[in-house]
Tab-separated table of C-alpha atoms in Angstrom:
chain	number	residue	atom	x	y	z
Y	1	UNK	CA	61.718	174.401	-14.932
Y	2	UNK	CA	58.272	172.322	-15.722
Y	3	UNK	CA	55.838	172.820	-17.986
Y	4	UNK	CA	52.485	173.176	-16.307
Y	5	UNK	CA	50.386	170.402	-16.702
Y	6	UNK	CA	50.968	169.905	-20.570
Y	7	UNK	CA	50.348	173.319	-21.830
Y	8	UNK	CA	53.271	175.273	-22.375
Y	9	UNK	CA	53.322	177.281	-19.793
Y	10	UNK	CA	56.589	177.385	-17.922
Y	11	UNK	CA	57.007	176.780	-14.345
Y	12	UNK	CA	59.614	177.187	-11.897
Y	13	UNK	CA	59.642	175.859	-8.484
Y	14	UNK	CA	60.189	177.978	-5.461
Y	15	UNK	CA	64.060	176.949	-5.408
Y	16	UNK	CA	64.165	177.676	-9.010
Y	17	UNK	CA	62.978	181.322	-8.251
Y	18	UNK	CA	64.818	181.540	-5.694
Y	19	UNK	CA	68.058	181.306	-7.156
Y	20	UNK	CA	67.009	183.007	-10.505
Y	21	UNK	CA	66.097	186.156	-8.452
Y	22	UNK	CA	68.574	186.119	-5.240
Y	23	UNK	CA	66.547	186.031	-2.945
Y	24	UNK	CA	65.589	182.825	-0.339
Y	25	UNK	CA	62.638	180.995	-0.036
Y	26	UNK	CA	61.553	182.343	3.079
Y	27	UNK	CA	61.807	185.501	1.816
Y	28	UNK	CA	59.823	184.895	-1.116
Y	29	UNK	CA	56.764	182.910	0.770
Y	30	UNK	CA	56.902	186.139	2.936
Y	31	UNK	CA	56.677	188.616	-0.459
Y	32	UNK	CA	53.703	186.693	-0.825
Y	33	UNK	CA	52.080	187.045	2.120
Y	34	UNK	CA	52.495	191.163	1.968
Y	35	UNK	CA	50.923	190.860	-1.877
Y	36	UNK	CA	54.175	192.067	-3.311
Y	37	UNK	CA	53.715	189.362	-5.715
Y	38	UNK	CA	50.414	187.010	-6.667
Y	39	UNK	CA	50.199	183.481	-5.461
Y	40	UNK	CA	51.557	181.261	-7.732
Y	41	UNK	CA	49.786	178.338	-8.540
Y	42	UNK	CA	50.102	175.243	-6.835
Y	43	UNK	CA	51.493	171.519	-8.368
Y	44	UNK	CA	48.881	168.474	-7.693
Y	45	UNK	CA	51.512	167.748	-4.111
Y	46	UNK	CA	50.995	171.364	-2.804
Y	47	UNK	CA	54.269	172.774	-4.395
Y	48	UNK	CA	54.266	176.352	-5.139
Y	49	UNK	CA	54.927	177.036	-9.252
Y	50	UNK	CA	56.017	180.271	-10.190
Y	51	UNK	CA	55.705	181.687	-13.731
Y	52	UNK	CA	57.611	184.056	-15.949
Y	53	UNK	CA	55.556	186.846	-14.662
Y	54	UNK	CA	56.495	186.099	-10.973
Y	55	UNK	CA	59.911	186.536	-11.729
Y	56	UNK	CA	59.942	189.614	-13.942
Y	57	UNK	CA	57.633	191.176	-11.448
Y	58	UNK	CA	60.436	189.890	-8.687
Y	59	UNK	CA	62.901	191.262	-10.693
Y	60	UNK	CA	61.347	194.789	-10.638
Y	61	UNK	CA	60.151	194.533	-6.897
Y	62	UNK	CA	64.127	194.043	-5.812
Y	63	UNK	CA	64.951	196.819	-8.162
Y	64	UNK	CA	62.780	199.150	-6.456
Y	65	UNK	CA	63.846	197.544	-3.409
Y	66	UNK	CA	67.578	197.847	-4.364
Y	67	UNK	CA	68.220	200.768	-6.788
Y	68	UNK	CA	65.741	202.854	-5.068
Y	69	UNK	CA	65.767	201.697	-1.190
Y	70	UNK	CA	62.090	201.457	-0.832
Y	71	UNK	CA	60.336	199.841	1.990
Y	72	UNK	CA	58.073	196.622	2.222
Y	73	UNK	CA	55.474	199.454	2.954
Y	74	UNK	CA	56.533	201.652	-0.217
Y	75	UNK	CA	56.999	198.461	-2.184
Y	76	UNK	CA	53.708	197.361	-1.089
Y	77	UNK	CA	52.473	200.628	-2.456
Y	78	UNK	CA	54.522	199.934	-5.627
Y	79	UNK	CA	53.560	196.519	-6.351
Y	80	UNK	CA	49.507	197.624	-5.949
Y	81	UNK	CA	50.590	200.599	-8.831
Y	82	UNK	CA	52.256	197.703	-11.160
Y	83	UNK	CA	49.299	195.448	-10.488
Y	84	UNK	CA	46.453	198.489	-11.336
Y	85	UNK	CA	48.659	199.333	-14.401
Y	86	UNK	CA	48.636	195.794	-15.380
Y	87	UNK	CA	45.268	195.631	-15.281
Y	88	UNK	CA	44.274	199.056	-16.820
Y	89	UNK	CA	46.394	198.687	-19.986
Y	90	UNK	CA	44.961	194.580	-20.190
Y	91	UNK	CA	41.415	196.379	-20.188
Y	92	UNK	CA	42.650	199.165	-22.322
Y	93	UNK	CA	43.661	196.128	-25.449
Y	94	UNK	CA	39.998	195.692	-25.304
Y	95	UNK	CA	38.507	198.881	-25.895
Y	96	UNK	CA	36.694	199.693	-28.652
Y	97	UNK	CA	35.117	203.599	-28.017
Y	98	UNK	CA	37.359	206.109	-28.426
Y	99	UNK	CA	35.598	207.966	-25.260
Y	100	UNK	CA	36.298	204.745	-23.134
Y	101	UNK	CA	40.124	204.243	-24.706
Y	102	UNK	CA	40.446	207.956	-23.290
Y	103	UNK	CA	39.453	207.661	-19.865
Y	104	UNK	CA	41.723	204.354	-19.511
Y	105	UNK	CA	44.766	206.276	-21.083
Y	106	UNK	CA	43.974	209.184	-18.230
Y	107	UNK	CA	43.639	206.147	-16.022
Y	108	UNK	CA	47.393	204.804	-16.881
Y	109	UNK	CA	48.507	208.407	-17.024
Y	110	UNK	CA	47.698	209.110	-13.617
Y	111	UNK	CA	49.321	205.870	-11.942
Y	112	UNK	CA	52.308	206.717	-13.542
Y	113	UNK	CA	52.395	210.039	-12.531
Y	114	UNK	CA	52.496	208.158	-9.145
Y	115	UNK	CA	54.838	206.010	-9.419
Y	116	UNK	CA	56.883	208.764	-10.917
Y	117	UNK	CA	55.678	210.565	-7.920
Y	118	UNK	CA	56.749	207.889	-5.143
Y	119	UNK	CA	60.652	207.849	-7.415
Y	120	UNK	CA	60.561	211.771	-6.864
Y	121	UNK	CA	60.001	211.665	-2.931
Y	122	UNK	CA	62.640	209.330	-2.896
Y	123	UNK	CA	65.335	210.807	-4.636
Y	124	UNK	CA	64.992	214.205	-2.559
Y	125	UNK	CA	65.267	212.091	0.504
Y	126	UNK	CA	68.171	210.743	-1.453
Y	127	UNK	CA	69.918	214.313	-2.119
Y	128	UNK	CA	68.874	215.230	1.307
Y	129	UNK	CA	71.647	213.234	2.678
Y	130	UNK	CA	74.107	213.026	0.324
Y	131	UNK	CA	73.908	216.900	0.968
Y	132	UNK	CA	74.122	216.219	4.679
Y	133	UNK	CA	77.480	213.684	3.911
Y	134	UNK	CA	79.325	216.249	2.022
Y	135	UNK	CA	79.017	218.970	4.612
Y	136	UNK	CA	80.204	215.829	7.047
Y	137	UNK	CA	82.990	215.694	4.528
Y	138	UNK	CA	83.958	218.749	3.834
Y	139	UNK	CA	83.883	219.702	7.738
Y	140	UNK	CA	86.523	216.672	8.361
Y	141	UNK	CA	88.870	218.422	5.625
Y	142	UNK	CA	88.839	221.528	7.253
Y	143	UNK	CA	89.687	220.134	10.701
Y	144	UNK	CA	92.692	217.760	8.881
Y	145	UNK	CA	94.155	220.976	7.521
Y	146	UNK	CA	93.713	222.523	11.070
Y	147	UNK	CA	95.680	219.719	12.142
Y	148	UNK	CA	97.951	219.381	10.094
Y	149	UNK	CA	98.478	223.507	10.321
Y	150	UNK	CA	98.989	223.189	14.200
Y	151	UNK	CA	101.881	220.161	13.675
Y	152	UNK	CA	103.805	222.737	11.693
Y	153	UNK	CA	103.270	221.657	8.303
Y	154	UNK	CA	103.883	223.673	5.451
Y	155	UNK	CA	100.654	224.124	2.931
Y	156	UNK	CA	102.351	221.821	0.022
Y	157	UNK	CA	102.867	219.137	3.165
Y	158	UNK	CA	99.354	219.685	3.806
Y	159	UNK	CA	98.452	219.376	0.491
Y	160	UNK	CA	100.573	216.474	-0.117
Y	161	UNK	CA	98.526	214.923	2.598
Y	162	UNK	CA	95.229	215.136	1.271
């Protein structure tokens, strides 16, 4: 970690972030390229320097990623939310009218009713197949008992063998 250029700002290099994170360099130049996360500034030899804010906004892109299985096109789509909330609730500090303050709170209100939207879609998908595996499941017990039934054994055998 560095402090950038004398003003208290920490740094981290792209090896730094890298290992805080989990994730490898390549794969991190290549977040940048799709805009999942802002370019970080750049040392006076070219070197990348992440800040705090890369790496909590990381932290919640592999979440999504992770947790919730998005895809670089869904966490494309999630990143742009995060960035317009960002931005919205920033503008929303400096608001003085309480007409103004209103309109940027329906602003918020509505990008989180995506996000919350986008979480939604995904967690049917989500049911949709765990619904599909425990039919799988539940199909392969019947035919074990079947089985089991036409070897000859005896229900507390079968049972024994579940």
């Amino acid at each position: 970690m560095s402090d950038k250029r004398g003003e208290g700002i920490a740094t981290y290099k792209i090896e730094e972030v890298a290992n805080k994170v989990g994730l490898t360099k390549r794969t991190l130049r290549y977040y940048e390229e799709l805009g999942l996360i802002p370019p970080p500034d750049r040392s006076e030899g070219g070197f990348r320097l992440y800040s705090d804010h890369h790496v909590e906004r990381l932290n919640k892109i592999i979440t999504a990623r992770d947790v919730l299985g998005f895809s670089l096109q869904e966490l494309q789509h999630y990143a742009a939310m995060m960035e317009d909330y960002s931005n919205v609730r920033e503008r929303l500090k400096h608001t003085d009218g309480e007409e103004e303050r209103l309109r940027k709170l329906e602003e918020v209100e509505q990008l989180v009713a995506e996000q919350i939207g986008m979480i939604d879609r995904k967690l049917e998908k989500m049911e949709k197949v765990r619904s599909e595996l425990l039919l799988v499941q539940n199909r392969v017990a019947d035919a074990k008992r079947q089985a089991l039934g036409r070897l000859g054994l005896g229900q507390d055998q079968i049972d024994n063998q579940e």
